[in-house]
Amino acid sequence: MNMNVASELKKCLVSGCRSLQKVKQCHCRLLRLGLNHDTFLINTLLRTSLNLRATQYATVVFAQTPHPNIFLYNAVIRGLVSNDAFHDAVSLYASMRQRSTVVPDNFTFPFVLKACARLKNTHLGLTLHSLVIKTGFERDVFVNTGLVCFYSKNGFLSHARGVFDEIPDKNVVSWTAIICGYIEFGYCEEAVGLFRGLLEMGVRPDNFTLVRVLYACSRTGDLASGRWIDGYMRENGFCGNVFVATSLVDMYTKCGSMEEAQRVFDGMVERDVVCWSALIQGYAANGMPKKALEVFFEMQKENVRPDCYAMVGFLSACARLGALELGDWARGLVDGDEFLCNPVLGTALIDFYAKCGSVGRAVEVFKSMRRKDRVVFNAVISGLAMCGHVGAAFGVFSQMGKVGMQPDGNTFVGLLCGCTHAGLVDDGRRYFSHMSCVFDVTPTIEHYGCMVDLLARAGLLVEARDLIKSMPMKANAIVWGALLGGCRLHKDTQLAEQVLMQLIELEPWNSGHYVLLSNIYSASRRWDEAEKIRSSLSEKGMQKLPGCSWVEVDGVVHEFRVGDTSHPLTHKIYEKLESLFKDLREAGYSPTTEFVLFDVEEEEKEYFLGCHSEKLAVAFALISTSVKDVIRVVKNLRVCGDCHEAIKLVSKVTEREIVIRDNNRFHHFSEGSCSCRDYW
């Protein structure tokens, strides 16, 4: 009879208990029938309870078991670890070791080691390794895999590799453990090398292994290895898994290969919101904001609800285009509380408003946020600084200190950029000095670049050059480019020529450096040298990045390029430009033809200036919006001096407020003046 009852109880516990209440009913029946000594039934009861995440109940049941064996201990330790109750798991293991009759086996060690890894309990982990050897489990693949994970999680990669190399029959789990260990501590190239070793040993990776090794490729920008893994996946039928395919899309986007990311995405049979988000963020991050918006709208048509990361990608694209109305519309797709409770979304919204020039709304979001981490503070500091509200940025920095939040490198990038925008050289020097001596933040190349930019814009070109020479690292193109900006601003063509030689050496593929050097020769009327540079560009098949401007009207983003005639309202746009230039000349405007540095006639130079993309965008906005609307234009390149002067006068003669952003610098035109310090 007892056997039939036991069988019935077992069946009930295994398949019929989907709630803790049912488990308790079975437990009561088990006690009533005197079956509480049946180890198999107690084991089943414990496992069922732990699967329902009832860790406290399982612990009480275990404590009431008179003579628990190793199987019961293993069941509870495993269940506690699976439920992230790591301290409880370690405590139970400690109580087990006090029983001389119970000895840990190869099922005990992996789970206790996992608890030690998560708790960073190195002392117990090392003790366990010693016990593994004493009990004869040093060649067990599961135990050794647990040791590899423990050492990897705690940063002892040499120990982890030593254990791994001694495993006689390595399986996919042990390979994945060592690969993940190397990735976690930034050794991504070594991780990819281990993956190659895995394949050479004839081990078939699982989906998790592929996801991790693709992540390693994305972290290092290793496109070649990523393509090789992609080929392996296609040959071996891994691409059907949505998680692996999404990782592949993400890898290609992080490596800047959007064509291949789109190809993988298009081939996916099943698409969830994660893969849509990866593609949207990829286009936004790789300078293709309009395409990011298109993919987002496609996702909407597929009735896929955007998640946090899709919204971040969409807002980033809107910020890049200055599409304030479109971003406001997207904000309505998500519950408002989510923006205020989620620092990732809140940061994206602050950044979006700031880059659209709506700094007041950015500050409103910041003040309303219920959770403010360091990234949120950094976003509002950078946004305020970028929009020229440097005093307010300094105030938020002080607020960070009052709430006990330690600044990081990104905080100081924002502060130094603010000093650059406002020309606050002494403040910039003070913040740069305080980074290391007060806040223990080591200056990186980005901080040196900000300081060079600050000094160069202030005309302190010699000090900026000397700072570059004193840097503890080799100057990159951004640092030299900052010095070049100062040379252009203060018309030091001799130093600019030297800087451009450095830039061409660093980035021989960048056509912009050759064009600027040619322009310097043209400005000095060294026409032969200028022509030689331009000829070399043609021979190498290099083309100058064309100027491109975007303006949003009624929630639609319109794109203009230099000399553009593709817009449906082209005729009216050029008519408006012609009318504007008449008014501007009457107001004293004269085209600054030195900004078109070709050996051509003055009249032809004026024509080139007249059809710059930002002028076309402003003209279109003037004929398409009401007089009360703020015109917001974003340009991919620096606004030229002539366009700056012309648009400043346009704001005066039309009585319109115009905001132009180029390279994250704002030009706020109102009543014939501009807030920026770019053109003194």
mmCIF file of N, CA and C in Angstrom, residues 13-91:
data_model
loop_
_atom_site.group_PDB
_atom_site.id
_atom_site.type_symbol
_atom_site.label_atom_id
_atom_site.label_comp_id
_atom_site.label_asym_id
_atom_site.label_seq_id
_atom_site.Cartn_x
_atom_site.Cartn_y
_atom_site.Cartn_z
ATOM 1 N N LEU A 13 3.908 15.284 -6.962
ATOM 2 C CA LEU A 13 4.968 16.273 -6.760
ATOM 3 C C LEU A 13 5.655 16.654 -8.069
ATOM 4 N N VAL A 14 5.866 15.672 -8.919
ATOM 5 C CA VAL A 14 6.602 15.920 -10.166
ATOM 6 C C VAL A 14 5.763 16.675 -11.182
ATOM 7 N N SER A 15 4.503 16.268 -11.370
ATOM 8 C CA SER A 15 3.715 16.854 -12.459
ATOM 9 C C SER A 15 2.504 17.657 -12.022
ATOM 10 N N GLY A 16 2.036 17.455 -10.777
ATOM 11 C CA GLY A 16 0.782 18.087 -10.387
ATOM 12 C C GLY A 16 0.918 19.299 -9.494
ATOM 13 N N CYS A 17 2.131 19.592 -8.994
ATOM 14 C CA CYS A 17 2.301 20.704 -8.052
ATOM 15 C C CYS A 17 2.823 21.943 -8.771
ATOM 16 N N ARG A 18 1.887 22.819 -9.096
ATOM 17 C CA ARG A 18 2.288 24.058 -9.771
ATOM 18 C C ARG A 18 2.175 25.265 -8.856
ATOM 19 N N SER A 19 1.926 25.016 -7.580
ATOM 20 C CA SER A 19 1.868 26.095 -6.600
ATOM 21 C C SER A 19 2.401 25.582 -5.282
ATOM 22 N N LEU A 20 2.841 26.506 -4.439
ATOM 23 C CA LEU A 20 3.384 26.121 -3.134
ATOM 24 C C LEU A 20 2.299 25.486 -2.261
ATOM 25 N N GLN A 21 1.072 25.935 -2.435
ATOM 26 C CA GLN A 21 -0.029 25.368 -1.655
ATOM 27 C C GLN A 21 -0.181 23.877 -1.928
ATOM 28 N N LYS A 22 -0.074 23.467 -3.209
ATOM 29 C CA LYS A 22 -0.167 22.046 -3.575
ATOM 30 C C LYS A 22 0.994 21.256 -2.967
ATOM 31 N N VAL A 23 2.186 21.882 -2.978
ATOM 32 C CA VAL A 23 3.358 21.220 -2.392
ATOM 33 C C VAL A 23 3.123 20.961 -0.910
ATOM 34 N N LYS A 24 2.595 21.953 -0.232
ATOM 35 C CA LYS A 24 2.329 21.808 1.211
ATOM 36 C C LYS A 24 1.297 20.714 1.486
ATOM 37 N N GLN A 25 0.295 20.595 0.629
ATOM 38 C CA GLN A 25 -0.710 19.536 0.785
ATOM 39 C C GLN A 25 -0.065 18.159 0.661
ATOM 40 N N CYS A 26 0.808 18.016 -0.346
ATOM 41 C CA CYS A 26 1.523 16.743 -0.523
ATOM 42 C C CYS A 26 2.421 16.461 0.682
ATOM 43 N N HIS A 27 3.063 17.519 1.196
ATOM 44 C CA HIS A 27 3.945 17.362 2.350
ATOM 45 C C HIS A 27 3.157 16.874 3.578
ATOM 46 N N CYS A 28 1.983 17.481 3.782
ATOM 47 C CA CYS A 28 1.126 17.064 4.907
ATOM 48 C C CYS A 28 0.738 15.587 4.784
ATOM 49 N N ARG A 29 0.376 15.199 3.590
ATOM 50 C CA ARG A 29 -0.026 13.801 3.358
ATOM 51 C C ARG A 29 1.145 12.868 3.600
ATOM 52 N N LEU A 30 2.311 13.314 3.169
ATOM 53 C CA LEU A 30 3.526 12.515 3.350
ATOM 54 C C LEU A 30 3.819 12.307 4.835
ATOM 55 N N LEU A 31 3.666 13.370 5.633
ATOM 56 C CA LEU A 31 3.900 13.274 7.078
ATOM 57 C C LEU A 31 2.850 12.396 7.747
ATOM 58 N N ARG A 32 1.592 12.542 7.305
ATOM 59 C CA ARG A 32 0.499 11.786 7.907
ATOM 60 C C ARG A 32 0.672 10.286 7.694
ATOM 61 N N LEU A 33 1.243 9.937 6.542
ATOM 62 C CA LEU A 33 1.421 8.512 6.222
ATOM 63 C C LEU A 33 2.756 7.975 6.730
ATOM 64 N N GLY A 34 3.542 8.851 7.412
ATOM 65 C CA GLY A 34 4.817 8.397 7.971
ATOM 66 C C GLY A 34 5.880 8.144 6.926
ATOM 67 N N LEU A 35 5.797 8.843 5.798
ATOM 68 C CA LEU A 35 6.767 8.647 4.714
ATOM 69 C C LEU A 35 7.874 9.702 4.717
ATOM 70 N N ASN A 36 8.006 10.430 5.841
ATOM 71 C CA ASN A 36 9.007 11.494 5.893
ATOM 72 C C ASN A 36 10.435 10.955 5.987
ATOM 73 N N HIS A 37 10.578 9.625 6.106
ATOM 74 C CA HIS A 37 11.912 9.018 6.080
ATOM 75 C C HIS A 37 12.281 8.534 4.683
ATOM 76 N N ASP A 38 11.344 8.651 3.754
ATOM 77 C CA ASP A 38 11.600 8.219 2.372
ATOM 78 C C ASP A 38 12.443 9.300 1.675
ATOM 79 N N THR A 39 13.751 9.017 1.542
ATOM 80 C CA THR A 39 14.695 10.003 0.999
ATOM 81 C C THR A 39 14.304 10.441 -0.404
ATOM 82 N N PHE A 40 13.815 9.482 -1.208
ATOM 83 C CA PHE A 40 13.457 9.812 -2.587
ATOM 84 C C PHE A 40 12.309 10.816 -2.629
ATOM 85 N N LEU A 41 11.274 10.592 -1.788
ATOM 86 C CA LEU A 41 10.127 11.495 -1.766
ATOM 87 C C LEU A 41 10.516 12.876 -1.228
ATOM 88 N N ILE A 42 11.351 12.907 -0.171
ATOM 89 C CA ILE A 42 11.795 14.188 0.389
ATOM 90 C C ILE A 42 12.617 14.958 -0.652
ATOM 91 N N ASN A 43 13.445 14.224 -1.377
ATOM 92 C CA ASN A 43 14.262 14.841 -2.439
ATOM 93 C C ASN A 43 13.366 15.482 -3.492
ATOM 94 N N THR A 44 12.333 14.738 -3.904
ATOM 95 C CA THR A 44 11.394 15.259 -4.907
ATOM 96 C C THR A 44 10.654 16.483 -4.378
ATOM 97 N N LEU A 45 10.249 16.415 -3.092
ATOM 98 C CA LEU A 45 9.545 17.540 -2.458
ATOM 99 C C LEU A 45 10.437 18.788 -2.427
ATOM 100 N N LEU A 46 11.699 18.598 -2.075
ATOM 101 C CA LEU A 46 12.642 19.721 -1.997
ATOM 102 C C LEU A 46 12.875 20.347 -3.378
ATOM 103 N N ARG A 47 13.080 19.497 -4.353
ATOM 104 C CA ARG A 47 13.347 20.003 -5.710
ATOM 105 C C ARG A 47 12.147 20.752 -6.264
ATOM 106 N N THR A 48 10.929 20.218 -5.999
ATOM 107 C CA THR A 48 9.720 20.893 -6.482
ATOM 108 C C THR A 48 9.567 22.254 -5.812
ATOM 109 N N SER A 49 9.813 22.319 -4.512
ATOM 110 C CA SER A 49 9.713 23.580 -3.770
ATOM 111 C C SER A 49 10.704 24.612 -4.314
ATOM 112 N N LEU A 50 11.919 24.161 -4.551
ATOM 113 C CA LEU A 50 12.956 25.076 -5.039
ATOM 114 C C LEU A 50 12.685 25.532 -6.473
ATOM 115 N N ASN A 51 12.078 24.655 -7.277
ATOM 116 C CA ASN A 51 11.691 25.063 -8.639
ATOM 117 C C ASN A 51 10.625 26.153 -8.607
ATOM 118 N N LEU A 52 9.828 26.174 -7.535
ATOM 119 C CA LEU A 52 8.807 27.211 -7.344
ATOM 120 C C LEU A 52 9.372 28.432 -6.611
ATOM 121 N N ARG A 53 10.712 28.441 -6.419
ATOM 122 C CA ARG A 53 11.429 29.543 -5.767
ATOM 123 C C ARG A 53 11.051 29.698 -4.284
ATOM 124 N N ALA A 54 10.529 28.635 -3.691
ATOM 125 C CA ALA A 54 10.163 28.658 -2.268
ATOM 126 C C ALA A 54 11.368 28.199 -1.445
ATOM 127 N N THR A 55 12.420 29.016 -1.435
ATOM 128 C CA THR A 55 13.680 28.621 -0.792
ATOM 129 C C THR A 55 13.528 28.493 0.721
ATOM 130 N N GLN A 56 12.763 29.397 1.313
ATOM 131 C CA GLN A 56 12.595 29.361 2.773
ATOM 132 C C GLN A 56 11.865 28.087 3.210
ATOM 133 N N TYR A 57 10.813 27.738 2.463
ATOM 134 C CA TYR A 57 10.050 26.528 2.790
ATOM 135 C C TYR A 57 10.925 25.288 2.629
ATOM 136 N N ALA A 58 11.700 25.243 1.533
ATOM 137 C CA ALA A 58 12.572 24.089 1.291
ATOM 138 C C ALA A 58 13.605 23.956 2.405
ATOM 139 N N THR A 59 14.135 25.084 2.866
ATOM 140 C CA THR A 59 15.136 25.055 3.940
ATOM 141 C C THR A 59 14.538 24.502 5.236
ATOM 142 N N VAL A 60 13.306 24.883 5.528
ATOM 143 C CA VAL A 60 12.625 24.390 6.737
ATOM 144 C C VAL A 60 12.393 22.883 6.632
ATOM 145 N N VAL A 61 11.925 22.425 5.464
ATOM 146 C CA VAL A 61 11.688 20.987 5.252
ATOM 147 C C VAL A 61 12.989 20.214 5.424
ATOM 148 N N PHE A 62 14.068 20.759 4.834
ATOM 149 C CA PHE A 62 15.363 20.080 4.936
ATOM 150 C C PHE A 62 15.819 19.998 6.392
ATOM 151 N N ALA A 63 15.629 21.080 7.148
ATOM 152 C CA ALA A 63 16.062 21.114 8.550
ATOM 153 C C ALA A 63 15.326 20.081 9.397
ATOM 154 N N GLN A 64 14.111 19.715 8.985
ATOM 155 C CA GLN A 64 13.305 18.744 9.746
ATOM 156 C C GLN A 64 13.587 17.302 9.325
ATOM 157 N N THR A 65 14.447 17.149 8.316
ATOM 158 C CA THR A 65 14.799 15.794 7.862
ATOM 159 C C THR A 65 15.830 15.215 8.824
ATOM 160 N N PRO A 66 15.549 14.063 9.443
ATOM 161 C CA PRO A 66 16.428 13.554 10.512
ATOM 162 C C PRO A 66 17.842 13.195 10.057
ATOM 163 N N HIS A 67 17.986 12.494 8.966
ATOM 164 C CA HIS A 67 19.322 12.044 8.545
ATOM 165 C C HIS A 67 19.516 12.325 7.052
ATOM 166 N N PRO A 68 19.745 13.591 6.679
ATOM 167 C CA PRO A 68 19.904 13.917 5.254
ATOM 168 C C PRO A 68 21.190 13.326 4.688
ATOM 169 N N ASN A 69 21.083 12.792 3.481
ATOM 170 C CA ASN A 69 22.269 12.247 2.810
ATOM 171 C C ASN A 69 22.805 13.260 1.796
ATOM 172 N N ILE A 70 23.845 12.859 1.077
ATOM 173 C CA ILE A 70 24.493 13.781 0.138
ATOM 174 C C ILE A 70 23.549 14.201 -0.989
ATOM 175 N N PHE A 71 22.610 13.304 -1.353
ATOM 176 C CA PHE A 71 21.679 13.634 -2.435
ATOM 177 C C PHE A 71 20.750 14.780 -2.034
ATOM 178 N N LEU A 72 20.303 14.755 -0.766
ATOM 179 C CA LEU A 72 19.441 15.837 -0.281
ATOM 180 C C LEU A 72 20.225 17.146 -0.172
ATOM 181 N N TYR A 73 21.455 17.046 0.346
ATOM 182 C CA TYR A 73 22.288 18.256 0.430
ATOM 183 C C TYR A 73 22.505 18.862 -0.963
ATOM 184 N N ASN A 74 22.833 18.010 -1.926
ATOM 185 C CA ASN A 74 23.081 18.502 -3.293
ATOM 186 C C ASN A 74 21.838 19.156 -3.887
ATOM 187 N N ALA A 75 20.667 18.536 -3.632
ATOM 188 C CA ALA A 75 19.416 19.077 -4.178
ATOM 189 C C ALA A 75 19.154 20.484 -3.648
ATOM 190 N N VAL A 76 19.366 20.663 -2.320
ATOM 191 C CA VAL A 76 19.075 21.970 -1.722
ATOM 192 C C VAL A 76 20.144 22.996 -2.111
ATOM 193 N N ILE A 77 21.417 22.594 -2.080
ATOM 194 C CA ILE A 77 22.487 23.533 -2.468
ATOM 195 C C ILE A 77 22.280 23.994 -3.912
ATOM 196 N N ARG A 78 21.991 23.058 -4.794
ATOM 197 C CA ARG A 78 21.758 23.401 -6.197
ATOM 198 C C ARG A 78 20.558 24.353 -6.327
ATOM 199 N N GLY A 79 19.460 24.039 -5.606
ATOM 200 C CA GLY A 79 18.267 24.877 -5.682
ATOM 201 C C GLY A 79 18.504 26.278 -5.151
ATOM 202 N N LEU A 80 19.259 26.376 -4.068
ATOM 203 C CA LEU A 80 19.555 27.698 -3.490
ATOM 204 C C LEU A 80 20.404 28.529 -4.446
ATOM 205 N N VAL A 81 21.391 27.911 -5.065
ATOM 206 C CA VAL A 81 22.250 28.626 -6.027
ATOM 207 C C VAL A 81 21.431 29.062 -7.243
ATOM 208 N N SER A 82 20.550 28.179 -7.711
ATOM 209 C CA SER A 82 19.714 28.513 -8.865
ATOM 210 C C SER A 82 18.776 29.670 -8.565
ATOM 211 N N ASN A 83 18.451 29.864 -7.283
ATOM 212 C CA ASN A 83 17.580 30.966 -6.866
ATOM 213 C C ASN A 83 18.374 32.164 -6.328
ATOM 214 N N ASP A 84 19.691 32.183 -6.621
ATOM 215 C CA ASP A 84 20.576 33.292 -6.226
ATOM 216 C C ASP A 84 20.692 33.456 -4.717
ATOM 217 N N ALA A 85 20.380 32.417 -3.964
ATOM 218 C CA ALA A 85 20.538 32.462 -2.502
ATOM 219 C C ALA A 85 21.928 31.914 -2.165
ATOM 220 N N PHE A 86 22.960 32.664 -2.555
ATOM 221 C CA PHE A 86 24.337 32.160 -2.480
ATOM 222 C C PHE A 86 24.831 32.030 -1.038
ATOM 223 N N HIS A 87 24.504 32.993 -0.196
ATOM 224 C CA HIS A 87 24.925 32.915 1.211
ATOM 225 C C HIS A 87 24.319 31.683 1.883
ATOM 226 N N ASP A 88 23.038 31.426 1.604
ATOM 227 C CA ASP A 88 22.376 30.258 2.191
ATOM 228 C C ASP A 88 23.018 28.964 1.709
ATOM 229 N N ALA A 89 23.403 28.940 0.427
ATOM 230 C CA ALA A 89 24.037 27.741 -0.135
ATOM 231 C C ALA A 89 25.375 27.470 0.557
ATOM 232 N N VAL A 90 26.161 28.520 0.758
ATOM 233 C CA VAL A 90 27.465 28.365 1.422
ATOM 234 C C VAL A 90 27.272 27.926 2.877
ATOM 235 N N SER A 91 26.280 28.508 3.554
ATOM 236 C CA SER A 91 25.996 28.123 4.955
ATOM 237 C C SER A 91 25.596 26.660 5.044
#
